[in-house]
Coordinates of N, CA and C in Angstrom, one line a residue:
Q1 N 0.8 -1.2 0.0 CA 0.0 0.0 0.0 C 0.9 1.3 0.0
V2 N 0.3 2.3 -0.5 CA 0.9 3.6 -0.5 C 0.2 4.6 0.4
Q3 N 0.9 5.4 1.2 CA 0.2 6.4 1.9 C 0.7 7.8 1.4
L4 N -0.2 8.6 1.2 CA 0.1 10.0 0.8 C -0.5 11.0 1.8
V5 N 0.4 11.8 2.4 CA 0.1 12.7 3.4 C 0.3 14.1 2.9
Q6 N -0.7 14.9 2.9 CA -0.6 16.3 2.4 C -0.4 17.3 3.5
S7 N 0.2 18.4 3.2 CA 0.3 19.5 4.1 C 0.3 20.8 3.3
G8 N 0.1 21.9 4.0 CA 0.0 23.2 3.4 C -1.4 23.6 3.2
G9 N -1.6 24.6 2.4 CA -2.9 25.1 2.1 C -3.5 26.1 3.1
G10 N -4.7 26.5 2.9 CA -5.4 27.4 3.8 C -6.0 28.6 3.0
L11 N -6.1 29.7 3.7 CA -6.8 30.9 3.1 C -5.8 31.9 2.7
V12 N -6.0 32.5 1.5 CA -5.1 33.5 1.0 C -5.9 34.5 0.1
Q13 N -5.4 35.7 0.1 CA -6.0 36.7 -0.8 C -5.6 36.5 -2.2
A14 N -6.4 37.0 -3.1 CA -6.1 36.9 -4.5 C -4.8 37.5 -4.8
G15 N -4.0 36.9 -5.6 CA -2.7 37.4 -6.0 C -1.6 36.8 -5.1
G16 N -2.0 36.1 -4.0 CA -1.1 35.5 -3.1 C -0.6 34.2 -3.5
S17 N 0.2 33.6 -2.7 CA 0.9 32.3 -3.0 C 0.7 31.3 -1.8
L18 N 0.7 30.0 -2.2 CA 0.7 28.9 -1.2 C 1.5 27.8 -1.8
R19 N 1.9 26.9 -0.9 CA 2.6 25.7 -1.4 C 2.0 24.5 -0.7
L20 N 1.7 23.5 -1.5 CA 1.2 22.2 -1.0 C 2.3 21.2 -1.1
S21 N 2.3 20.3 -0.1 CA 3.3 19.2 -0.1 C 2.5 17.9 0.0
C22 N 3.1 16.9 -0.5 CA 2.5 15.5 -0.5 C 3.6 14.5 -0.3
A23 N 3.7 13.9 0.9 CA 4.8 12.9 1.1 C 4.2 11.5 1.0
A24 N 5.0 10.7 0.2 CA 4.6 9.4 -0.1 C 5.4 8.4 0.7
S25 N 4.8 7.3 1.2 CA 5.5 6.3 1.9 C 4.8 5.0 1.6
G26 N 5.5 3.9 2.0 CA 4.9 2.6 1.8 C 5.5 1.9 0.6
R27 N 4.7 1.2 -0.2 CA 5.1 0.5 -1.3 C 5.8 1.4 -2.4
T28 N 6.8 0.9 -3.0 CA 7.5 1.6 -4.0 C 7.3 1.0 -5.4
F29 N 7.4 1.8 -6.4 CA 7.3 1.4 -7.8 C 8.5 1.9 -8.6
S30 N 8.8 1.2 -9.6 CA 10.0 1.5 -10.4 C 9.6 2.8 -11.3
T31 N 8.4 2.9 -11.7 CA 8.0 4.1 -12.4 C 6.6 4.5 -11.9
Y32 N 6.4 5.8 -11.8 CA 5.1 6.2 -11.4 C 4.9 7.7 -11.6
T33 N 3.7 8.2 -11.5 CA 3.4 9.6 -11.8 C 2.6 10.1 -10.5
M34 N 3.0 11.2 -10.1 CA 2.2 11.9 -9.0 C 1.5 13.1 -9.6
G35 N 0.3 13.3 -9.2 CA -0.5 14.4 -9.7 C -1.2 15.1 -8.6
W36 N -1.6 16.3 -9.0 CA -2.5 17.2 -8.1 C -3.8 17.4 -8.9
F37 N -4.9 17.2 -8.1 CA -6.2 17.4 -8.6 C -6.9 18.4 -7.7
R38 N -8.0 19.0 -8.1 CA -8.8 19.8 -7.3 C -10.3 19.6 -7.5
Q39 N -11.1 19.9 -6.5 CA -12.5 19.7 -6.7 C -13.2 20.8 -5.9
A40 N -13.9 21.6 -6.7 CA -14.8 22.7 -6.1 C -16.2 22.2 -5.8
P41 N -16.9 22.8 -4.9 CA -18.2 22.3 -4.6 C -19.1 22.2 -5.9
G42 N -19.7 21.1 -6.1 CA -20.7 20.9 -7.2 C -20.0 20.7 -8.5
K43 N -18.7 20.5 -8.5 CA -17.9 20.3 -9.8 C -17.2 19.0 -9.7
E44 N -16.8 18.6 -10.9 CA -16.0 17.3 -11.0 C -14.6 17.6 -10.6
R45 N -14.0 16.5 -10.2 CA -12.5 16.6 -9.9 C -11.8 16.9 -11.1
E46 N -10.9 17.9 -11.0 CA -10.2 18.5 -12.1 C -8.7 18.3 -12.0
F47 N -8.1 17.9 -13.1 CA -6.6 17.7 -13.1 C -6.0 19.1 -13.0
V48 N -4.9 19.2 -12.2 CA -4.1 20.4 -12.1 C -2.8 20.3 -12.7
A49 N -2.0 19.3 -12.2 CA -0.6 19.1 -12.7 C -0.2 17.7 -12.3
A50 N 0.9 17.3 -13.0 CA 1.4 16.0 -12.7 C 2.9 16.0 -13.0
I51 N 3.6 15.0 -12.4 CA 5.1 14.9 -12.7 C 5.4 13.4 -12.7
K52 N 6.2 13.0 -13.7 CA 6.7 11.7 -13.8 C 7.9 11.6 -12.9
W53 N 7.9 10.6 -12.0 CA 8.9 10.6 -11.0 C 10.3 10.3 -11.7
S54 N 10.3 9.4 -12.6 CA 11.5 9.1 -13.4 C 11.6 10.1 -14.5
G55 N 12.6 10.9 -14.5 CA 12.8 11.9 -15.6 C 12.3 13.3 -15.2
G56 N 11.2 13.3 -14.4 CA 10.7 14.6 -14.0 C 9.9 15.4 -15.0
S57 N 9.4 14.8 -16.0 CA 8.5 15.5 -17.0 C 7.3 16.0 -16.2
T58 N 6.9 17.2 -16.5 CA 5.7 17.8 -15.9 C 4.6 18.2 -16.9
Y59 N 3.4 18.2 -16.3 CA 2.3 18.5 -17.1 C 1.3 19.4 -16.3
A60 N 0.6 20.3 -16.9 CA -0.3 21.1 -16.2 C -1.5 21.5 -17.1
V61 N -2.6 21.8 -16.4 CA -3.8 22.3 -17.2 C -3.5 23.7 -17.6
D62 N -4.1 24.1 -18.7 CA -3.8 25.4 -19.2 C -4.1 26.6 -18.2
S63 N -5.1 26.4 -17.4 CA -5.6 27.4 -16.5 C -4.6 27.8 -15.4
V64 N -3.6 26.9 -15.2 CA -2.6 27.1 -14.1 C -1.2 27.3 -14.6
K65 N -1.0 27.1 -15.9 CA 0.3 27.3 -16.5 C 0.8 28.7 -16.3
G66 N 2.1 28.8 -15.9 CA 2.6 30.1 -15.6 C 2.3 30.6 -14.2
R67 N 1.5 29.9 -13.5 CA 1.2 30.3 -12.1 C 1.5 29.2 -11.1
F68 N 1.2 28.0 -11.4 CA 1.5 26.8 -10.6 C 2.7 26.0 -11.1
T69 N 3.5 25.5 -10.2 CA 4.6 24.7 -10.5 C 4.6 23.4 -9.7
I70 N 4.7 22.3 -10.4 CA 4.8 21.0 -9.7 C 6.3 20.6 -9.7
S71 N 6.8 20.1 -8.5 CA 8.2 19.7 -8.4 C 8.2 18.5 -7.5
R72 N 9.4 17.9 -7.4 CA 9.6 16.7 -6.5 C 10.9 16.8 -5.8
D73 N 10.9 16.1 -4.7 CA 12.2 15.9 -3.9 C 12.3 14.4 -3.8
N74 N 13.3 13.8 -4.6 CA 13.4 12.4 -4.6 C 13.8 11.8 -3.2
A75 N 14.7 12.5 -2.5 CA 15.2 12.0 -1.2 C 14.0 12.0 -0.2
K76 N 13.1 12.9 -0.3 CA 12.0 12.9 0.6 C 10.7 12.3 0.1
N77 N 10.8 11.7 -1.1 CA 9.6 11.1 -1.7 C 8.4 12.1 -1.6
T78 N 8.6 13.3 -1.9 CA 7.6 14.4 -1.7 C 7.4 15.1 -3.0
V79 N 6.2 15.4 -3.3 CA 5.8 16.3 -4.4 C 5.3 17.6 -3.9
Y80 N 5.5 18.6 -4.6 CA 5.1 20.0 -4.2 C 4.3 20.6 -5.3
L81 N 3.4 21.5 -4.9 CA 2.6 22.3 -5.8 C 2.8 23.8 -5.3
Q82 N 3.6 24.5 -6.0 CA 3.8 25.9 -5.7 C 2.7 26.7 -6.5
M83 N 1.9 27.4 -5.8 CA 0.8 28.1 -6.4 C 1.0 29.6 -6.2
N84 N 1.2 30.3 -7.3 CA 1.4 31.8 -7.3 C 0.2 32.5 -8.0
S85 N 0.1 33.8 -7.8 CA -0.9 34.5 -8.5 C -2.3 33.9 -8.3
L86 N -2.6 33.4 -7.1 CA -3.9 32.7 -6.9 C -5.1 33.6 -7.2
K87 N -6.1 32.9 -7.8 CA -7.4 33.6 -8.1 C -8.5 32.9 -7.3
P88 N -9.6 33.7 -7.2 CA -10.8 33.1 -6.5 C -11.2 31.8 -7.1
E89 N -11.1 31.7 -8.4 CA -11.5 30.4 -9.1 C -10.6 29.2 -8.8
D90 N -9.5 29.5 -8.1 CA -8.6 28.4 -7.7 C -9.1 27.7 -6.4
T91 N -10.1 28.3 -5.8 CA -10.7 27.8 -4.6 C -11.3 26.4 -4.8
A92 N -10.8 25.4 -4.0 CA -11.2 24.1 -4.1 C -10.5 23.2 -3.0
V93 N -10.9 22.0 -2.9 CA -10.1 21.0 -2.2 C -9.1 20.4 -3.1
Y94 N -7.9 20.4 -2.7 CA -6.8 19.9 -3.6 C -6.3 18.6 -3.0
Y95 N -6.1 17.6 -4.0 CA -5.7 16.3 -3.6 C -4.4 15.9 -4.4
C96 N -3.5 15.3 -3.7 CA -2.4 14.6 -4.5 C -2.8 13.2 -4.7
A97 N -2.2 12.6 -5.7 CA -2.5 11.2 -6.1 C -1.3 10.6 -6.8
L98 N -1.3 9.3 -6.8 CA -0.2 8.5 -7.4 C -0.8 7.4 -8.3
T99 N -0.1 7.2 -9.4 CA -0.5 6.1 -10.3 C 0.8 5.5 -10.8
P100 N 0.9 4.1 -10.7 CA 2.1 3.5 -11.2 C 2.1 3.2 -12.7
D101 N 0.9 3.3 -13.3 CA 0.7 2.8 -14.7 C 0.3 3.8 -15.7
Y102 N 0.2 5.0 -15.4 CA -0.5 5.9 -16.3 C 0.0 7.4 -16.1
C103 N -0.1 8.1 -17.1 CA 0.1 9.6 -17.0 C -0.9 10.2 -18.0
C104 N -1.6 11.2 -17.7 CA -1.5 12.0 -16.5 C -2.8 12.6 -16.0
S105 N -3.8 12.9 -16.8 CA -4.8 13.9 -16.4 C -6.2 13.2 -15.9
D106 N -6.3 11.9 -16.1 CA -7.6 11.3 -15.8 C -7.6 10.8 -14.4
Y107 N -8.3 11.3 -13.5 CA -8.2 10.9 -12.1 C -8.6 9.5 -11.8
R108 N -9.4 8.9 -12.8 CA -9.8 7.5 -12.6 C -8.7 6.5 -12.6
Y109 N -7.6 6.9 -13.1 CA -6.4 6.0 -13.3 C -5.5 6.1 -12.1
Y110 N -5.7 7.0 -11.2 CA -4.9 7.1 -10.0 C -5.4 6.2 -8.9
N111 N -4.4 5.5 -8.3 CA -4.8 4.4 -7.4 C -4.8 4.9 -5.9
Y112 N -3.9 5.9 -5.6 CA -3.7 6.3 -4.3 C -3.9 7.8 -4.1
W113 N -4.5 8.2 -3.0 CA -4.9 9.6 -2.9 C -4.6 10.1 -1.5
G114 N -4.2 11.4 -1.5 CA -4.0 12.1 -0.2 C -5.4 12.4 0.4
Q115 N -5.3 13.0 1.6 CA -6.5 13.3 2.4 C -7.3 14.5 1.9
G116 N -6.7 15.3 1.1 CA -7.3 16.6 0.6 C -7.0 17.7 1.5
T117 N -6.8 18.9 0.9 CA -6.5 20.1 1.6 C -7.4 21.3 1.0
Q118 N -8.0 22.0 1.8 CA -8.8 23.1 1.3 C -7.9 24.3 1.0
I119 N -8.1 24.9 -0.2 CA -7.5 26.1 -0.6 C -8.7 27.1 -0.8
T120 N -8.6 28.2 -0.1 CA -9.6 29.3 -0.3 C -8.9 30.6 -0.7
V121 N -9.3 31.1 -1.8 CA -8.7 32.4 -2.3 C -9.8 33.4 -2.3
S122 N -9.6 34.4 -1.4 CA -10.6 35.5 -1.3 C -10.3 36.6 -2.3
S123 N -11.3 37.3 -2.7 CA -11.2 38.4 -3.7 C -11.0 39.7 -3.0

């Protein structure tokens, strides 16, 4: 099994910044992808960004490109989501997730999930 523990998040004014962390532990895989998703009330879970652990290729949805950056720390088995220039429409619960077999944007293919973190951006 894989455990994903998220930290960070909270309330920020529009234009501000936050950083989310997601530490993975437990079973290891030779190749895998870690992603960030978000879900606002009444909306479907939305892909935000992903990173392939081997090689470090990154992917992001157009709405966050240039504002959000996904990165990893191999030694800590941790993935980060640096969020800058936050907008009210970024308000959602953010989840990290891991998949050993797939990349990148369809949440149905991710097997392991963090507990979720609320991000609220006030205008």
